[in-house]
PDB file of C-alpha atoms in Angstrom:
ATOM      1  CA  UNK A 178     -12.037 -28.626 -40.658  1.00 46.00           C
ATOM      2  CA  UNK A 179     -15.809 -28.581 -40.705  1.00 49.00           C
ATOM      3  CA  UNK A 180     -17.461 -26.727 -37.762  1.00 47.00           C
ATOM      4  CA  UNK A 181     -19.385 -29.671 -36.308  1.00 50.00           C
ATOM      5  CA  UNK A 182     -16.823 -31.809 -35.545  1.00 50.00           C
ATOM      6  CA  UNK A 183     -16.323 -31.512 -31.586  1.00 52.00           C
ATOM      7  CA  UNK A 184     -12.660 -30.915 -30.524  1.00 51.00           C
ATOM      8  CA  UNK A 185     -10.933 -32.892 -28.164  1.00 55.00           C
ATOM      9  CA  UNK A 186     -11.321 -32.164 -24.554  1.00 52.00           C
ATOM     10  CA  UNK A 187      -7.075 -31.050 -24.121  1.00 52.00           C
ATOM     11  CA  UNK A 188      -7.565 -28.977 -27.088  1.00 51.00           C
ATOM     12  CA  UNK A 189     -10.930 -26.847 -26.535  1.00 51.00           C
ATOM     13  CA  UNK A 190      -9.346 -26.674 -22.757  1.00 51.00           C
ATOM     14  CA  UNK A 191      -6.083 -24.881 -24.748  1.00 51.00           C
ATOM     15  CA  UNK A 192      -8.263 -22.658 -26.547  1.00 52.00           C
ATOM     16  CA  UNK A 193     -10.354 -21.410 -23.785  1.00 53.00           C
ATOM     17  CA  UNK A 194      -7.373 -20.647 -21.328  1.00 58.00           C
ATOM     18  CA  UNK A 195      -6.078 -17.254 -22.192  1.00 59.00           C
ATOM     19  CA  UNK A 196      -2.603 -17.615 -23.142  1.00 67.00           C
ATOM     20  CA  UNK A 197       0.399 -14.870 -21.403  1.00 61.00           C
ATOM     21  CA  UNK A 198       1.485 -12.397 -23.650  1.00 67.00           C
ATOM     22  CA  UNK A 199       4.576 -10.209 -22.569  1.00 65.00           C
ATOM     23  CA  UNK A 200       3.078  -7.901 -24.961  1.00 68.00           C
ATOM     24  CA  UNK A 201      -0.496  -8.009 -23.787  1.00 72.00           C
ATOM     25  CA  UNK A 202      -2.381  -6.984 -20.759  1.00 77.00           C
ATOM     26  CA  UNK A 203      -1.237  -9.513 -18.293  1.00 82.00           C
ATOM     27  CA  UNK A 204       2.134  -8.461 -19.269  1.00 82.00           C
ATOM     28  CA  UNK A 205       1.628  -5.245 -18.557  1.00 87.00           C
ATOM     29  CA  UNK A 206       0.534  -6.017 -15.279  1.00 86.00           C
ATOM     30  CA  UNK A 207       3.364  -7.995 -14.591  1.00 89.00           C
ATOM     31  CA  UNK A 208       6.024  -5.160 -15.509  1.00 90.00           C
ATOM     32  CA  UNK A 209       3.739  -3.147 -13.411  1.00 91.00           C
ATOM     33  CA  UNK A 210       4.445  -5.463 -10.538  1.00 92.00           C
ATOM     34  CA  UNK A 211       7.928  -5.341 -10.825  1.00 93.00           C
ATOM     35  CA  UNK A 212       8.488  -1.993 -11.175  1.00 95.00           C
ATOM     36  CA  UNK A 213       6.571  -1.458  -7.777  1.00 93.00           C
ATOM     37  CA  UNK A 214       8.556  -4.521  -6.239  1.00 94.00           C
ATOM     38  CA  UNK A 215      11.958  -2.836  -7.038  1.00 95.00           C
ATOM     39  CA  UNK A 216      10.981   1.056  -5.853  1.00 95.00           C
ATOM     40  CA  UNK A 217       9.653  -0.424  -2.402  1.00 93.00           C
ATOM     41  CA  UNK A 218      12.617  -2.639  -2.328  1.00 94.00           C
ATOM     42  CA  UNK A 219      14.795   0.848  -2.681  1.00 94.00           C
ATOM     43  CA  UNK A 220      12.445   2.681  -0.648  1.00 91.00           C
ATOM     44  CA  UNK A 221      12.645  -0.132   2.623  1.00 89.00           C
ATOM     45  CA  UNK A 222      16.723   0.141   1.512  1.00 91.00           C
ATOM     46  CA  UNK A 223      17.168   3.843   2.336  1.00 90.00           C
ATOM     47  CA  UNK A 224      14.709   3.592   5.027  1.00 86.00           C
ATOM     48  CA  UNK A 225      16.888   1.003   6.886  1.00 86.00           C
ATOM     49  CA  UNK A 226      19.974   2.700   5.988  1.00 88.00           C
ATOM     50  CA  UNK A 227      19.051   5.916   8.208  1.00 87.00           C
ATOM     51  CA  UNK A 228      19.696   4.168  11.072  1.00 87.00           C
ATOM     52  CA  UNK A 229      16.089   3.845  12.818  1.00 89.00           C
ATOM     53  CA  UNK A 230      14.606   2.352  15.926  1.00 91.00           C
ATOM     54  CA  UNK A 231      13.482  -0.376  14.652  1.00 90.00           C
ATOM     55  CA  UNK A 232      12.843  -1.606  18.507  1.00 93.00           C
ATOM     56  CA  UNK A 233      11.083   1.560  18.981  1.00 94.00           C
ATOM     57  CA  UNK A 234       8.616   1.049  16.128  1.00 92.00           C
ATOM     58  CA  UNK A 235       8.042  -2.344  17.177  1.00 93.00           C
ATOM     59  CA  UNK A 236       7.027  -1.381  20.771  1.00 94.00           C
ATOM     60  CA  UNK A 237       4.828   1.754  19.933  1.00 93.00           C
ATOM     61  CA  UNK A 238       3.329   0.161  16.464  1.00 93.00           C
ATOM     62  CA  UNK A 239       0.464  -1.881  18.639  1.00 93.00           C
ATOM     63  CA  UNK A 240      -0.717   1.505  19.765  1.00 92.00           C
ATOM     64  CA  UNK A 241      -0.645   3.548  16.215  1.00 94.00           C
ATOM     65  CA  UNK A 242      -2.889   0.213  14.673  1.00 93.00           C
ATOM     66  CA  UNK A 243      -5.477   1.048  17.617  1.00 90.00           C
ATOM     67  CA  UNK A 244      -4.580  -2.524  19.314  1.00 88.00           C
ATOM     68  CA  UNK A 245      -4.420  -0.583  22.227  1.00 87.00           C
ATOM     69  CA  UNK A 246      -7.552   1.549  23.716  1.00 84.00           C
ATOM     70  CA  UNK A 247      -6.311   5.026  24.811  1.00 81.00           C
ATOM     71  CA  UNK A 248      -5.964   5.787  28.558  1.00 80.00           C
ATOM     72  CA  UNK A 249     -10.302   6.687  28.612  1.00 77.00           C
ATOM     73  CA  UNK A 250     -11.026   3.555  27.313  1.00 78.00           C
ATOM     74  CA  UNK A 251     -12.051   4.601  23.871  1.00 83.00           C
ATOM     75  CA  UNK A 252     -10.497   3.515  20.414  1.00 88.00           C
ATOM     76  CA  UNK A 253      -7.245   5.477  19.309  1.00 90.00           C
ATOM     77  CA  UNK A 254      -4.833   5.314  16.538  1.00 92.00           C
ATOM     78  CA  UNK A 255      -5.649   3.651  13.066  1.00 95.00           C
ATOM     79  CA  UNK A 256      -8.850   2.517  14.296  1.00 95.00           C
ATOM     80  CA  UNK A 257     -10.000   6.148  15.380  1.00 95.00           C
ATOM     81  CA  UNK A 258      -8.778   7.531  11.713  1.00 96.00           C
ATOM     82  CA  UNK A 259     -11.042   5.040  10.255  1.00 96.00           C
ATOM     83  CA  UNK A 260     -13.917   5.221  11.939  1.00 96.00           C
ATOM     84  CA  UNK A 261     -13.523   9.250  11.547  1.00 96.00           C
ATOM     85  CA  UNK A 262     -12.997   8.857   7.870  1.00 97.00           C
ATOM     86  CA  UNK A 263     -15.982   6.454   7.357  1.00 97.00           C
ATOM     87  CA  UNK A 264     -18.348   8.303   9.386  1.00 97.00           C
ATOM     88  CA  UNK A 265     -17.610  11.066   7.163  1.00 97.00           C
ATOM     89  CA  UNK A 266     -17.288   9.927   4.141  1.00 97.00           C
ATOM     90  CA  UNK A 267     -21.254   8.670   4.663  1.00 97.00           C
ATOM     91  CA  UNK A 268     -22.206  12.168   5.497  1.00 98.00           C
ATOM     92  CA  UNK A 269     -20.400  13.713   3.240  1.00 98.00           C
ATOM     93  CA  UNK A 270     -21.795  11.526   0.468  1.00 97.00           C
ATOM     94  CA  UNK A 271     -25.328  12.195   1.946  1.00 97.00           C
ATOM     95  CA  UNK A 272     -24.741  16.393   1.716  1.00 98.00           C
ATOM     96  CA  UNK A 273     -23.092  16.013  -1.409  1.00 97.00           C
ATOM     97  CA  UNK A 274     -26.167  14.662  -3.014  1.00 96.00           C
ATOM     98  CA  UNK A 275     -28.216  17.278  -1.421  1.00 96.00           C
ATOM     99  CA  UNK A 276     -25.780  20.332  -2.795  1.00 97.00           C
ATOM    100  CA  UNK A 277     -25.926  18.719  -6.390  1.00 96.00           C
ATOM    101  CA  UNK A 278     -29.702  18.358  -6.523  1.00 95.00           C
ATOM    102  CA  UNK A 279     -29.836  22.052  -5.701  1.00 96.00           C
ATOM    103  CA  UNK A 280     -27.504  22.844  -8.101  1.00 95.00           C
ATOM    104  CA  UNK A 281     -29.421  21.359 -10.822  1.00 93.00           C
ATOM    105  CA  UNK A 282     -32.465  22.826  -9.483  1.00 92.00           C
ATOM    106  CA  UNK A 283     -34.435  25.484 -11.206  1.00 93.00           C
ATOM    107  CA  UNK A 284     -35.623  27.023  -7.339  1.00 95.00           C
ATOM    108  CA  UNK A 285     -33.871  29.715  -6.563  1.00 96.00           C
ATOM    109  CA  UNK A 286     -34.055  29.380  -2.773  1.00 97.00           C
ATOM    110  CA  UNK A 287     -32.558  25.932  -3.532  1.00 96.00           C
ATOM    111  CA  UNK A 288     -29.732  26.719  -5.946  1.00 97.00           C
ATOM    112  CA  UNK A 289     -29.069  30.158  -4.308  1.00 97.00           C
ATOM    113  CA  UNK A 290     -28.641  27.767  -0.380  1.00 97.00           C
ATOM    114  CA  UNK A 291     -26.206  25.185  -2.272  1.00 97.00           C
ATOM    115  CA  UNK A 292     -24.179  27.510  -4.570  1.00 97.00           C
ATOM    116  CA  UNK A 293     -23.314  29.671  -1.172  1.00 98.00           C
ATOM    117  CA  UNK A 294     -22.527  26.754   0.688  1.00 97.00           C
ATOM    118  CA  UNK A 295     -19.861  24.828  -1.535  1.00 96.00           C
ATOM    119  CA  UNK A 296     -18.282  28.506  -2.504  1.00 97.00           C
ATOM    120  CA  UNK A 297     -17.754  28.682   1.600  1.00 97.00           C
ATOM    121  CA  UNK A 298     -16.144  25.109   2.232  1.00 97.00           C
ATOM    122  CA  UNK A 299     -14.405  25.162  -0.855  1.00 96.00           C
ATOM    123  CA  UNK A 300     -12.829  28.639  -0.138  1.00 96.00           C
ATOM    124  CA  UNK A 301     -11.699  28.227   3.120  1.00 96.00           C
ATOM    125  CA  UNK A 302      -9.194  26.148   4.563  1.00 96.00           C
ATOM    126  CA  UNK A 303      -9.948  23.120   6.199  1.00 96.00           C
ATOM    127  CA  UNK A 304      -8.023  23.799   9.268  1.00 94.00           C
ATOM    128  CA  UNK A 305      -9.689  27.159   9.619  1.00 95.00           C
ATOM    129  CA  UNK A 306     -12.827  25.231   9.451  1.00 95.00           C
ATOM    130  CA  UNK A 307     -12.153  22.466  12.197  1.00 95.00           C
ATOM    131  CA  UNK A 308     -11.050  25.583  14.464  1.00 93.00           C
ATOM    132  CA  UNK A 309     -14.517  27.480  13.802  1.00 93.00           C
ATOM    133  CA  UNK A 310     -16.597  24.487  14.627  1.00 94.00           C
ATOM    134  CA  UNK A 311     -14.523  23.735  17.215  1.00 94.00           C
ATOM    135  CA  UNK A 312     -13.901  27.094  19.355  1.00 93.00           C
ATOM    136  CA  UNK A 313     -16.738  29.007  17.732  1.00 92.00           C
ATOM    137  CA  UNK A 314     -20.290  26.985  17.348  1.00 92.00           C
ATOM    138  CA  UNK A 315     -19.843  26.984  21.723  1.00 92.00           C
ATOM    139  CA  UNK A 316     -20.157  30.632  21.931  1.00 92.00           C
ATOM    140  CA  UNK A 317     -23.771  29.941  20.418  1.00 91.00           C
ATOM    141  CA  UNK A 318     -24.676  27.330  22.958  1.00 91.00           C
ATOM    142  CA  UNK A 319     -23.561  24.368  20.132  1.00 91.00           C
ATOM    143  CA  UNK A 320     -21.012  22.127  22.159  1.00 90.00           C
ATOM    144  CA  UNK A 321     -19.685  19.418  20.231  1.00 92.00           C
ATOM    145  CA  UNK A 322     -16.923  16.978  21.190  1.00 92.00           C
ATOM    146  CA  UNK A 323     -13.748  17.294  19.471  1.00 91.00           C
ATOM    147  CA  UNK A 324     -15.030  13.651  17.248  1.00 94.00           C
ATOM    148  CA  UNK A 325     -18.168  15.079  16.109  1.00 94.00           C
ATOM    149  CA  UNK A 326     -16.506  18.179  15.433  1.00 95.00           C
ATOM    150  CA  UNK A 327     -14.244  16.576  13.204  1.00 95.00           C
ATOM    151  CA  UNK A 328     -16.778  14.528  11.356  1.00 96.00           C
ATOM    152  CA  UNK A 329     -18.846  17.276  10.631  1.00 97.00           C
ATOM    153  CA  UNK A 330     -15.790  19.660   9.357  1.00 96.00           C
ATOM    154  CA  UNK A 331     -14.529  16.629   7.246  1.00 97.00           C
ATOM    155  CA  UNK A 332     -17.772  16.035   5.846  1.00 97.00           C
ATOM    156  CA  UNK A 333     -18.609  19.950   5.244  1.00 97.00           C
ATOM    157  CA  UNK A 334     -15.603  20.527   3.729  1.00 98.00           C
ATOM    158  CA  UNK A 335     -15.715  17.000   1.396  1.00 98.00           C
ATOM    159  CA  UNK A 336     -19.374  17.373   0.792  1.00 97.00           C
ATOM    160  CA  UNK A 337     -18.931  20.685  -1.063  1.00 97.00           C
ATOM    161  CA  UNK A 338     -16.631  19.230  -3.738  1.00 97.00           C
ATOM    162  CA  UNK A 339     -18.204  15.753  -3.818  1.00 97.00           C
ATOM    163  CA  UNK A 340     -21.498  17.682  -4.954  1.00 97.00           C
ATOM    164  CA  UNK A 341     -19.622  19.209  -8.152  1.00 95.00           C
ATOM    165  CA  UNK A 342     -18.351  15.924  -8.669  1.00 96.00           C
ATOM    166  CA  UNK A 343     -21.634  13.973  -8.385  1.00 96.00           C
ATOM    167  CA  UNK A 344     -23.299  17.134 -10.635  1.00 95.00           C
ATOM    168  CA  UNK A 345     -20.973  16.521 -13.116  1.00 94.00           C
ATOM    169  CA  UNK A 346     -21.686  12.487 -12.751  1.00 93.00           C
ATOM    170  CA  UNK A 347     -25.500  13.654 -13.127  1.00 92.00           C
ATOM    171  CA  UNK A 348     -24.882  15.719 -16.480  1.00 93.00           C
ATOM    172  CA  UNK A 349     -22.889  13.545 -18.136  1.00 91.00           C
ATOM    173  CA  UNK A 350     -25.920  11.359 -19.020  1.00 89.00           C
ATOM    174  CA  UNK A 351     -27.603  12.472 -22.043  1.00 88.00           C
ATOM    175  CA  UNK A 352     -30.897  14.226 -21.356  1.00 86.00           C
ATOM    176  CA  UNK A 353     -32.504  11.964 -24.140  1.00 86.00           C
ATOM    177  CA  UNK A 354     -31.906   8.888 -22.045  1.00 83.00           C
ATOM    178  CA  UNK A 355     -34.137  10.138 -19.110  1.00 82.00           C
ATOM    179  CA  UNK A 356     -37.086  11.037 -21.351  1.00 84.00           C
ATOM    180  CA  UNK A 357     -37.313   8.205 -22.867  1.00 87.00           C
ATOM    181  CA  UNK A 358     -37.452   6.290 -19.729  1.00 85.00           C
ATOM    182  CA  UNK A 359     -40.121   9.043 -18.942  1.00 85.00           C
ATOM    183  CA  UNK A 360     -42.320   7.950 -21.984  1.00 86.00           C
ATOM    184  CA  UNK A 361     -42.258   4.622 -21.100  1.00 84.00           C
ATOM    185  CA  UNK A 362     -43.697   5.170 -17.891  1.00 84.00           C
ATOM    186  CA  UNK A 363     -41.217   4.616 -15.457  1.00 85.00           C
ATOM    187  CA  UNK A 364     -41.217   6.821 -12.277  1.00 86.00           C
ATOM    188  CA  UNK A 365     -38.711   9.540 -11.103  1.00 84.00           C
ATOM    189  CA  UNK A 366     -36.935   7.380  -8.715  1.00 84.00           C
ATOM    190  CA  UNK A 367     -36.713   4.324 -11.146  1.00 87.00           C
ATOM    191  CA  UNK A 368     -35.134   6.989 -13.343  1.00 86.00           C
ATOM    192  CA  UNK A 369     -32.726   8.362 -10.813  1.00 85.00           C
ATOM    193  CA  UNK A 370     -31.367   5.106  -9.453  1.00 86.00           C
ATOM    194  CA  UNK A 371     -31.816   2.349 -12.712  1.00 87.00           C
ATOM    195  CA  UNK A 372     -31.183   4.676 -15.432  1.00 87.00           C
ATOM    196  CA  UNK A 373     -29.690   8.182 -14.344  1.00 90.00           C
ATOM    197  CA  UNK A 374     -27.356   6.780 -11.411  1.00 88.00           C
ATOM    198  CA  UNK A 375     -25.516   3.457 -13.329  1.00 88.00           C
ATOM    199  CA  UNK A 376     -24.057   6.112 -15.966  1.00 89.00           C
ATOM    200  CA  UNK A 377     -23.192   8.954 -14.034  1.00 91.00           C
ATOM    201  CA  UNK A 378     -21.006   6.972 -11.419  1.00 92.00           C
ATOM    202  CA  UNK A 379     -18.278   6.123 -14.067  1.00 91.00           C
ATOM    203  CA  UNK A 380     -18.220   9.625 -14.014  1.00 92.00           C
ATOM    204  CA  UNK A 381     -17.830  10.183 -10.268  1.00 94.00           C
ATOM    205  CA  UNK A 382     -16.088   7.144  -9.601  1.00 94.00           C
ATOM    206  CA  UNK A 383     -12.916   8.353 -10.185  1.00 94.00           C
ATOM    207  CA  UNK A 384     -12.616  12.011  -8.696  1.00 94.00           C
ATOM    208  CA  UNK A 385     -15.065  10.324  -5.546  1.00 95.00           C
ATOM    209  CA  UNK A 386     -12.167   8.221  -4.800  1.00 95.00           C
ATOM    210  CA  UNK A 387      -9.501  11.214  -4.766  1.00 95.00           C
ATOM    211  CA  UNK A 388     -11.690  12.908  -2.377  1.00 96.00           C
ATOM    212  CA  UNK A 389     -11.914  10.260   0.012  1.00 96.00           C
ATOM    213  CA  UNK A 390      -8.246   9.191  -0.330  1.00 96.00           C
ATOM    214  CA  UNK A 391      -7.653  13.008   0.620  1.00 96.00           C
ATOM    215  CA  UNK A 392     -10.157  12.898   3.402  1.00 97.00           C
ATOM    216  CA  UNK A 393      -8.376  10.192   4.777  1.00 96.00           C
ATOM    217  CA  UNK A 394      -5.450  11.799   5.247  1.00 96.00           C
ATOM    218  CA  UNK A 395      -6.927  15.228   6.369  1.00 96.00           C
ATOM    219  CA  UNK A 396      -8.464  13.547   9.138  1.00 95.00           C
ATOM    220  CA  UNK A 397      -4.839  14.316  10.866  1.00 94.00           C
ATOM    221  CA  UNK A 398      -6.129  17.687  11.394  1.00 93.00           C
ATOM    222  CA  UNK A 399      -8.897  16.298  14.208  1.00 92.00           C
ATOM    223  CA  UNK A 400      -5.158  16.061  16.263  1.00 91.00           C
ATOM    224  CA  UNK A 401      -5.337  19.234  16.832  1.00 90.00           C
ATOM    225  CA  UNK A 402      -7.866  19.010  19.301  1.00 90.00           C
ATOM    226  CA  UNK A 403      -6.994  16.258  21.413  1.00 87.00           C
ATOM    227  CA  UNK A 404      -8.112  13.459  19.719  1.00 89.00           C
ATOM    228  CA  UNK A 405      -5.818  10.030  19.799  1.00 91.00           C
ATOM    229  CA  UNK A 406      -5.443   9.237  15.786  1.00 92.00           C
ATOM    230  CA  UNK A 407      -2.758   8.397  14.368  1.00 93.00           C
ATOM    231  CA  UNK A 408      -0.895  11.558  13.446  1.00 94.00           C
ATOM    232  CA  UNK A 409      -1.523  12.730  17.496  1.00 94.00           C
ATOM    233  CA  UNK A 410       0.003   9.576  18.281  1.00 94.00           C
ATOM    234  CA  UNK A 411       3.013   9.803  16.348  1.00 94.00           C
ATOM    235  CA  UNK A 412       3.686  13.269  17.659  1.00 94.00           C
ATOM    236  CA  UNK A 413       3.195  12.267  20.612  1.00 93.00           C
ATOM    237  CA  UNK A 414       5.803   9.185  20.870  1.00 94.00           C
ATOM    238  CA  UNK A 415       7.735  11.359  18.615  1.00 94.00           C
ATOM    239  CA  UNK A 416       7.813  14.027  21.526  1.00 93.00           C
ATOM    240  CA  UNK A 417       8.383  11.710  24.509  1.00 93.00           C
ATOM    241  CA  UNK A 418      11.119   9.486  22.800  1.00 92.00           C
ATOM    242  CA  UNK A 419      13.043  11.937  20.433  1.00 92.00           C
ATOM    243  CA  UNK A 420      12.906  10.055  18.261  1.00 93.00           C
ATOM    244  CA  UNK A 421      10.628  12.082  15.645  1.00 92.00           C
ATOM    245  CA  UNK A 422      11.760  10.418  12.496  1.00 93.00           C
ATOM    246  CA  UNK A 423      10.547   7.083  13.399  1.00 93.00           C
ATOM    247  CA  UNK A 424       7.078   7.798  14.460  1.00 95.00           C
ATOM    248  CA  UNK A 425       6.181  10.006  11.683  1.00 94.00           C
ATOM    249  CA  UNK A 426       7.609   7.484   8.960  1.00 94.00           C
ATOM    250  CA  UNK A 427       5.359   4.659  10.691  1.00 95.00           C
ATOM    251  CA  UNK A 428       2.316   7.154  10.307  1.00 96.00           C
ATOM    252  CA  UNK A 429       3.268   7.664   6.845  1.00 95.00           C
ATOM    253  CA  UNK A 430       3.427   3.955   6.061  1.00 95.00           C
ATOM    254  CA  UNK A 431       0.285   3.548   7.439  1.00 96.00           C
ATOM    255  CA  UNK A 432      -1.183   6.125   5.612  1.00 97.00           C
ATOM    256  CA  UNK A 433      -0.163   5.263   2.688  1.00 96.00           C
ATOM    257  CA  UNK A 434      -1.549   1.302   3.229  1.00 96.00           C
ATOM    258  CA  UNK A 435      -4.845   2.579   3.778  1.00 96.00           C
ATOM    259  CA  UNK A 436      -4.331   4.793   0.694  1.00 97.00           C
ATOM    260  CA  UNK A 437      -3.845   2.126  -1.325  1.00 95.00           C
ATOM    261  CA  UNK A 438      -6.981  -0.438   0.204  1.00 95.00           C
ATOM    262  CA  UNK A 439      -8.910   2.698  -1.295  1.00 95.00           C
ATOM    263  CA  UNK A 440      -7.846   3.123  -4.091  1.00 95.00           C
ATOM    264  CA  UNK A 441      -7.712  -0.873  -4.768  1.00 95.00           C
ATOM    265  CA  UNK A 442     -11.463  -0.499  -3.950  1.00 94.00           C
ATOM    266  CA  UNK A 443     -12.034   2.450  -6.302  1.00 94.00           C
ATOM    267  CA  UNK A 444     -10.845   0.456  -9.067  1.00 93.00           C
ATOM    268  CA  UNK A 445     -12.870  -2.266  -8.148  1.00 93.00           C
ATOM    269  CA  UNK A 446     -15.695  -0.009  -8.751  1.00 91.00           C
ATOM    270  CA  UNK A 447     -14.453   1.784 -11.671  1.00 90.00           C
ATOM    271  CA  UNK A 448     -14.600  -1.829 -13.550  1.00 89.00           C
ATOM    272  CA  UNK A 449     -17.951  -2.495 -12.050  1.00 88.00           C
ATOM    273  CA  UNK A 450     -19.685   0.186 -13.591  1.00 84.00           C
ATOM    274  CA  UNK A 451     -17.672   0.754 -16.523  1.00 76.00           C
ATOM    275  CA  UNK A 452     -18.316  -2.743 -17.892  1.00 72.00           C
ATOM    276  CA  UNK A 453     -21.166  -1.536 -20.439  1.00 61.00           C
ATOM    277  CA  UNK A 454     -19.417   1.539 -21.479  1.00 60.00           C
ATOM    278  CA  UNK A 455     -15.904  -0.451 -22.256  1.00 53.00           C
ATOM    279  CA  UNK A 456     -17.422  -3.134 -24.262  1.00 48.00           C
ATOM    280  CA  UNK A 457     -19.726  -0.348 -26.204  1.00 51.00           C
ATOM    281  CA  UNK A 458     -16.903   1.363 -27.376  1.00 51.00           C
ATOM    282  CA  UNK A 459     -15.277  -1.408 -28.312  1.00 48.00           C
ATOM    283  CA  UNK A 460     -17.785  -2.987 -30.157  1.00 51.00           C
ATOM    284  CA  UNK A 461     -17.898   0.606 -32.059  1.00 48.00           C
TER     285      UNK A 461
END
């Protein structure tokens, strides 16, 4: 059939629709989907067949989400663990950064500052750590609350392996590409963010997102001093109504809900900036 004669509306429509394949992506997916359908469907199963407090749950769940402020008026619960794990995760981004550039740096004060301070945070326990900042920076006149001094072990501890992460990110992009840009007159910061920083985060999309997943759920170690997230709170009701098993299910369930919006939104970004690089190597 010659080329210029125009199809009819129905049939261009047909062509342009992509058509499911069991074989093909979307039928992938859809296994996928099931798969996930039936283990949660198992998972709720055994849940409900050890005999829980359903009522219980239902009374103290309002609380754990942060619907409730805690007895001081301030936020508690889920909304407490996020706003500790965003906070953080901002910071921790922001000294991450920092660490890499003097990691790649060729100054000795700066390389000698940043390779001392992610071999500390990333050989110590991060429970040791909250405790130090905690019950230690007072003796030196530093009082912090026990929310800042969860934020800034969080983001200590997080920005010392973000920075390998984001050096890693930095050095994946072929020298080459950042000369050129050079000879062509652009200036460092067009380099860093337009031509340096697109490539690298396909790179440190991925292992970002692991931190900060982690982080997320390491923020249950700010409990320990007396803050109202969500793991204090379901030791708390755990401790008051016996009934343990309940609250610390619900905190895992929540956990793992959050889990999930994050990694949903690192894939989301992992698609984003890995656009370019997927249809390069598949036009090679």
């Amino acid at each position: 059939m010659p080329s210029d004669i125009a199809l009819p509306a129905t049939e261009r429509s047909d062509k342009a629709r992509p058509r499911f394949s069991v074989a093909g992506p979307s039928g992938f997916r859809l296994r996928v989907q099931l798969i996930w359908l039936g283990l949660f469907v198992l998972l709720v199963s055994l849940l409900y067949n050890l005999g829980l407090d359903f009522g219980l749950i239902g009374e103290k769940l309002p609380f754990m989400l942060g619907l409730r402020l805690s007895p001081d008026g301030f936020v508690q619960g889920v909304v407490l663990t996020i706003l500790i794990t965003v906070i953080s995760m901002i910071v921790s981004l922001f000294v991450a950064v920092l660490t890499a550039l003097g990691r790649l740096s060729s100054n000795a004060l700066a390389f000698g500052v940043a390779t001392f301070y992610a071999s500390f945070f990333r050989g110590t326990p991060l429970l040791v750590q909250v405790l130090i900042i905690y019950l230690a920076l007072p003796q030196f006149g530093i009082v912090l609350s026990g929310f800042s001094s969860g934020i800034l072990a969080l983001s200590l501890n997080y920005g010392a392996y973000l920075a390998e992460t984001i050096r890693a990110g930095i050095l994946s992009v072929p020298r080459g590409q950042a000369e050129a840009a050079k000879a062509l007159g652009l200036g460092r910061g067009v380099i860093a963010f337009k031509v340096i920083a697109p490539q690298a985060m396909r790179i440190i999309i991925p292992p970002a997102g692991g931190h900060f997943i982690s982080m997320l759920k390491d923020s249950s170690l700010v409990s320990i001093m007396g803050l109202w997230e969500l793991n204090f709170l379901a030791q708390s009701y755990g401790r008051s109504t016996y009934h343990y098993m309940e609250m610390l299910l619900t905190a895992a369930a929540i956990y793992w809900f959050l889990s999930i919006g994050l990694e949903l939104a690192q894939n989301r970004l992992e698609q984003r900036f890995g656009r370019g690089f997927t249809a390069d190597r598949q036009g090679g």
